[in-house]
Amino acid sequence: MAEDGAVTVYNTNAITDTKKNNPFSIKVGLAQMLRGGAILEVTNIDQAKVAEDAGACSVIVSEPVIHRGISRMADPSLLKEIKRAVSIPVMARSRVGHFVEAQILEAIGVDYIDESEALALADEDNFINKHNFRTPFLCGCRNLGEALSRIREGAAMVRTQGELTGSGNVSETVRSLRSIMGEIRVLNNMDEDEVFAFSKKIAAPYDLVAQTKQMGRLPVVQFAAGGIVTPADAALMMQLGCDGVFVGSEIFNSSDPYKRVRGIIQAVRHYNDPHVLVETSTGLADAMAGLNLNEDRIEQF
């Protein structure tokens, strides 16, 4: 039997942490509950209520951008207010490697912690050991090696990361997602003997690479984030293989944020139905106006 605190690997196709108070399989199950949904970034209670009313599966709280400088976790008082105001799960961000911020967020009682590269880095070399926490973590990635490394550290969800500026440019997210899916397809066609060299090439744990090959997908829930501002963007991410999407707070700068959010959520749920996508994309020109005001906020082709 493994010693207490050791990490054993999926005797039933699931990664299992043997700590009785911190089972990784339960964290993965909690993340699975968000599949097929949209997670909205919010900065205040009103936005959180709009997201909940529109059908978001969760909200992730961030501080309003007031000045340039070091970006940190959201104010605990704001997190507590939003948790009281909505009934859906609430996420919060901590800086990469800042395990004390994560401890604070867990003490507040947030439902998920995002170790986010969107904030300033607290530790340039080390990520948080997420097995030390009861709360499920999610982390960003741009390729298969990063995704599996974060899962080994204890991430119960991965976020395929695109641009972080809120410009509405989805191309970087598509590039990262196609990179991950392409590497998984290459892995699926390999002989067993080739998997050792492949895991070394992408700098990922062999056991997780082997599990990914067996499952034909990442071992945990995979969402897409960055530049998703229209129902068509959301449906594109789903058709490329994601389990859900993150939508940035810039969506609330539109003239009718509820209509836009509702359209994206419907697009996620019915991403393979073009007729539903037509309905969700119709009449959003005014709602999109605030997202395309100047040249650096328009997708470049």
Tab-separated table of N, CA, C and O in Angstrom, residues 3-43:
chain	number	residue	atom	x	y	z
A	3	GLU	N	2.369	4.845	0.848
A	3	GLU	CA	2.420	5.615	2.081
A	3	GLU	C	1.500	6.816	1.992
A	3	GLU	O	1.222	7.318	0.919
A	4	ASP	N	1.044	7.270	3.154
A	4	ASP	CA	0.152	8.430	3.185
A	4	ASP	C	0.841	9.638	2.558
A	4	ASP	O	1.968	9.983	2.895
A	5	GLY	N	0.151	10.283	1.640
A	5	GLY	CA	0.707	11.459	0.993
A	5	GLY	C	1.325	11.166	-0.354
A	5	GLY	O	1.633	12.072	-1.105
A	6	ALA	N	1.528	9.890	-0.688
A	6	ALA	CA	2.104	9.567	-1.992
A	6	ALA	C	1.041	9.669	-3.063
A	6	ALA	O	-0.151	9.580	-2.796
A	7	VAL	N	1.478	9.864	-4.279
A	7	VAL	CA	0.554	9.945	-5.401
A	7	VAL	C	0.625	8.650	-6.187
A	7	VAL	O	1.680	8.281	-6.676
A	8	THR	N	-0.478	7.940	-6.272
A	8	THR	CA	-0.524	6.723	-7.077
A	8	THR	C	-1.289	7.015	-8.350
A	8	THR	O	-2.058	7.964	-8.418
A	9	VAL	N	-1.089	6.202	-9.344
A	9	VAL	CA	-1.604	6.535	-10.668
A	9	VAL	C	-2.702	5.583	-11.091
A	9	VAL	O	-2.470	4.388	-11.259
A	10	TYR	N	-3.923	6.092	-11.162
A	10	TYR	CA	-5.073	5.575	-11.875
A	10	TYR	C	-5.121	4.073	-12.123
A	10	TYR	O	-5.024	3.618	-13.249
A	11	ASN	N	-5.386	3.300	-11.090
A	11	ASN	CA	-5.642	1.892	-11.349
A	11	ASN	C	-7.008	1.693	-11.995
A	11	ASN	O	-7.329	0.608	-12.458
A	12	THR	N	-7.833	2.757	-12.025
A	12	THR	CA	-9.116	2.685	-12.737
A	12	THR	C	-9.238	3.873	-13.681
A	12	THR	O	-10.244	4.556	-13.709
A	13	ASN	N	-8.158	4.123	-14.417
A	13	ASN	CA	-8.140	5.225	-15.395
A	13	ASN	C	-8.344	6.590	-14.761
A	13	ASN	O	-8.851	7.496	-15.378
A	14	ALA	N	-8.006	6.729	-13.495
A	14	ALA	CA	-8.098	8.034	-12.843
A	14	ALA	C	-6.880	8.213	-11.958
A	14	ALA	O	-6.424	7.271	-11.321
A	15	ILE	N	-6.338	9.423	-11.924
A	15	ILE	CA	-5.204	9.697	-11.055
A	15	ILE	C	-5.739	9.826	-9.640
A	15	ILE	O	-6.734	10.508	-9.407
A	16	THR	N	-5.083	9.180	-8.682
A	16	THR	CA	-5.618	9.153	-7.328
A	16	THR	C	-4.573	9.613	-6.328
A	16	THR	O	-3.457	9.116	-6.327
A	17	ASP	N	-4.942	10.542	-5.499
A	17	ASP	CA	-4.088	10.970	-4.402
A	17	ASP	C	-4.548	10.220	-3.163
A	17	ASP	O	-5.724	10.271	-2.807
A	18	THR	N	-3.619	9.547	-2.484
A	18	THR	CA	-4.017	8.681	-1.384
A	18	THR	C	-4.288	9.423	-0.085
A	18	THR	O	-4.642	8.799	0.901
A	19	LYS	N	-4.094	10.732	-0.045
A	19	LYS	CA	-4.460	11.473	1.161
A	19	LYS	C	-5.971	11.393	1.356
A	19	LYS	O	-6.739	11.725	0.472
A	20	LYS	N	-6.372	10.983	2.547
A	20	LYS	CA	-7.799	10.788	2.780
A	20	LYS	C	-8.567	12.107	2.752
A	20	LYS	O	-9.739	12.130	2.382
A	21	ASN	N	-7.915	13.202	3.147
A	21	ASN	CA	-8.629	14.474	3.194
A	21	ASN	C	-8.464	15.267	1.900
A	21	ASN	O	-8.897	16.388	1.818
A	22	ASN	N	-7.801	14.682	0.912
A	22	ASN	CA	-7.497	15.461	-0.287
A	22	ASN	C	-7.453	14.563	-1.531
A	22	ASN	O	-6.458	14.544	-2.242
A	23	PRO	N	-8.503	13.794	-1.786
A	23	PRO	CA	-8.461	12.850	-2.917
A	23	PRO	C	-8.539	13.569	-4.259
A	23	PRO	O	-9.466	14.337	-4.513
A	24	PHE	N	-7.564	13.303	-5.099
A	24	PHE	CA	-7.518	13.963	-6.395
A	24	PHE	C	-8.692	13.551	-7.278
A	24	PHE	O	-9.198	14.342	-8.064
A	25	SER	N	-9.131	12.304	-7.138
A	25	SER	CA	-10.247	11.830	-7.964
A	25	SER	C	-11.515	12.640	-7.705
A	25	SER	O	-12.306	12.889	-8.623
A	26	ILE	N	-11.719	13.074	-6.465
A	26	ILE	CA	-12.899	13.897	-6.151
A	26	ILE	C	-12.756	15.276	-6.785
A	26	ILE	O	-13.720	15.841	-7.313
A	27	LYS	N	-11.552	15.844	-6.758
A	27	LYS	CA	-11.338	17.134	-7.402
A	27	LYS	C	-11.632	17.059	-8.899
A	27	LYS	O	-12.266	17.953	-9.461
A	28	VAL	N	-11.157	15.993	-9.529
A	28	VAL	CA	-11.425	15.816	-10.957
A	28	VAL	C	-12.929	15.689	-11.195
A	28	VAL	O	-13.475	16.236	-12.157
A	29	GLY	N	-13.620	14.992	-10.297
A	29	GLY	CA	-15.068	14.862	-10.424
A	29	GLY	C	-15.787	16.190	-10.278
A	29	GLY	O	-16.753	16.470	-10.995
A	30	LEU	N	-15.313	17.040	-9.356
A	30	LEU	CA	-15.909	18.364	-9.198
A	30	LEU	C	-15.705	19.210	-10.456
A	30	LEU	O	-16.593	19.955	-10.877
A	31	ALA	N	-14.541	19.092	-11.075
A	31	ALA	CA	-14.295	19.819	-12.318
A	31	ALA	C	-15.158	19.286	-13.452
A	31	ALA	O	-15.608	20.047	-14.317
A	32	GLN	N	-15.412	17.980	-13.452
A	32	GLN	CA	-16.254	17.380	-14.485
A	32	GLN	C	-17.665	17.967	-14.472
A	32	GLN	O	-18.340	18.012	-15.508
A	33	MET	N	-18.100	18.444	-13.314
A	33	MET	CA	-19.444	19.012	-13.207
A	33	MET	C	-19.611	20.273	-14.053
A	33	MET	O	-20.741	20.682	-14.343
A	34	LEU	N	-18.499	20.897	-14.452
A	34	LEU	CA	-18.559	22.130	-15.242
A	34	LEU	C	-18.563	21.853	-16.747
A	34	LEU	O	-18.684	22.797	-17.537
A	35	ARG	N	-18.422	20.610	-17.146
A	35	ARG	CA	-18.344	20.283	-18.575
A	35	ARG	C	-19.580	20.774	-19.320
A	35	ARG	O	-20.705	20.698	-18.824
A	36	GLY	N	-19.347	21.274	-20.525
A	36	GLY	CA	-20.450	21.736	-21.349
A	36	GLY	C	-20.993	23.091	-20.945
A	36	GLY	O	-22.099	23.466	-21.343
A	37	GLY	N	-20.204	23.848	-20.186
A	37	GLY	CA	-20.677	25.143	-19.726
A	37	GLY	C	-19.721	26.268	-20.065
A	37	GLY	O	-18.646	26.057	-20.619
A	38	ALA	N	-20.131	27.482	-19.715
A	38	ALA	CA	-19.307	28.676	-19.908
A	38	ALA	C	-19.033	29.309	-18.553
A	38	ALA	O	-19.940	29.430	-17.726
A	39	ILE	N	-17.785	29.697	-18.336
A	39	ILE	CA	-17.371	30.346	-17.092
A	39	ILE	C	-17.100	31.807	-17.391
A	39	ILE	O	-16.297	32.131	-18.268
A	40	LEU	N	-17.778	32.702	-16.688
A	40	LEU	CA	-17.694	34.133	-16.954
A	40	LEU	C	-16.772	34.827	-15.961
A	40	LEU	O	-16.878	34.607	-14.749
A	41	GLU	N	-15.885	35.659	-16.474
A	41	GLU	CA	-15.058	36.488	-15.603
A	41	GLU	C	-15.866	37.717	-15.195
A	41	GLU	O	-16.413	38.417	-16.048
A	42	VAL	N	-15.942	37.992	-13.890
A	42	VAL	CA	-16.730	39.115	-13.381
A	42	VAL	C	-15.874	39.930	-12.428
A	42	VAL	O	-14.926	39.425	-11.818
A	43	THR	N	-16.237	41.203	-12.295
A	43	THR	CA	-15.491	42.100	-11.407
A	43	THR	C	-16.373	42.698	-10.315
A	43	THR	O	-15.860	43.428	-9.464
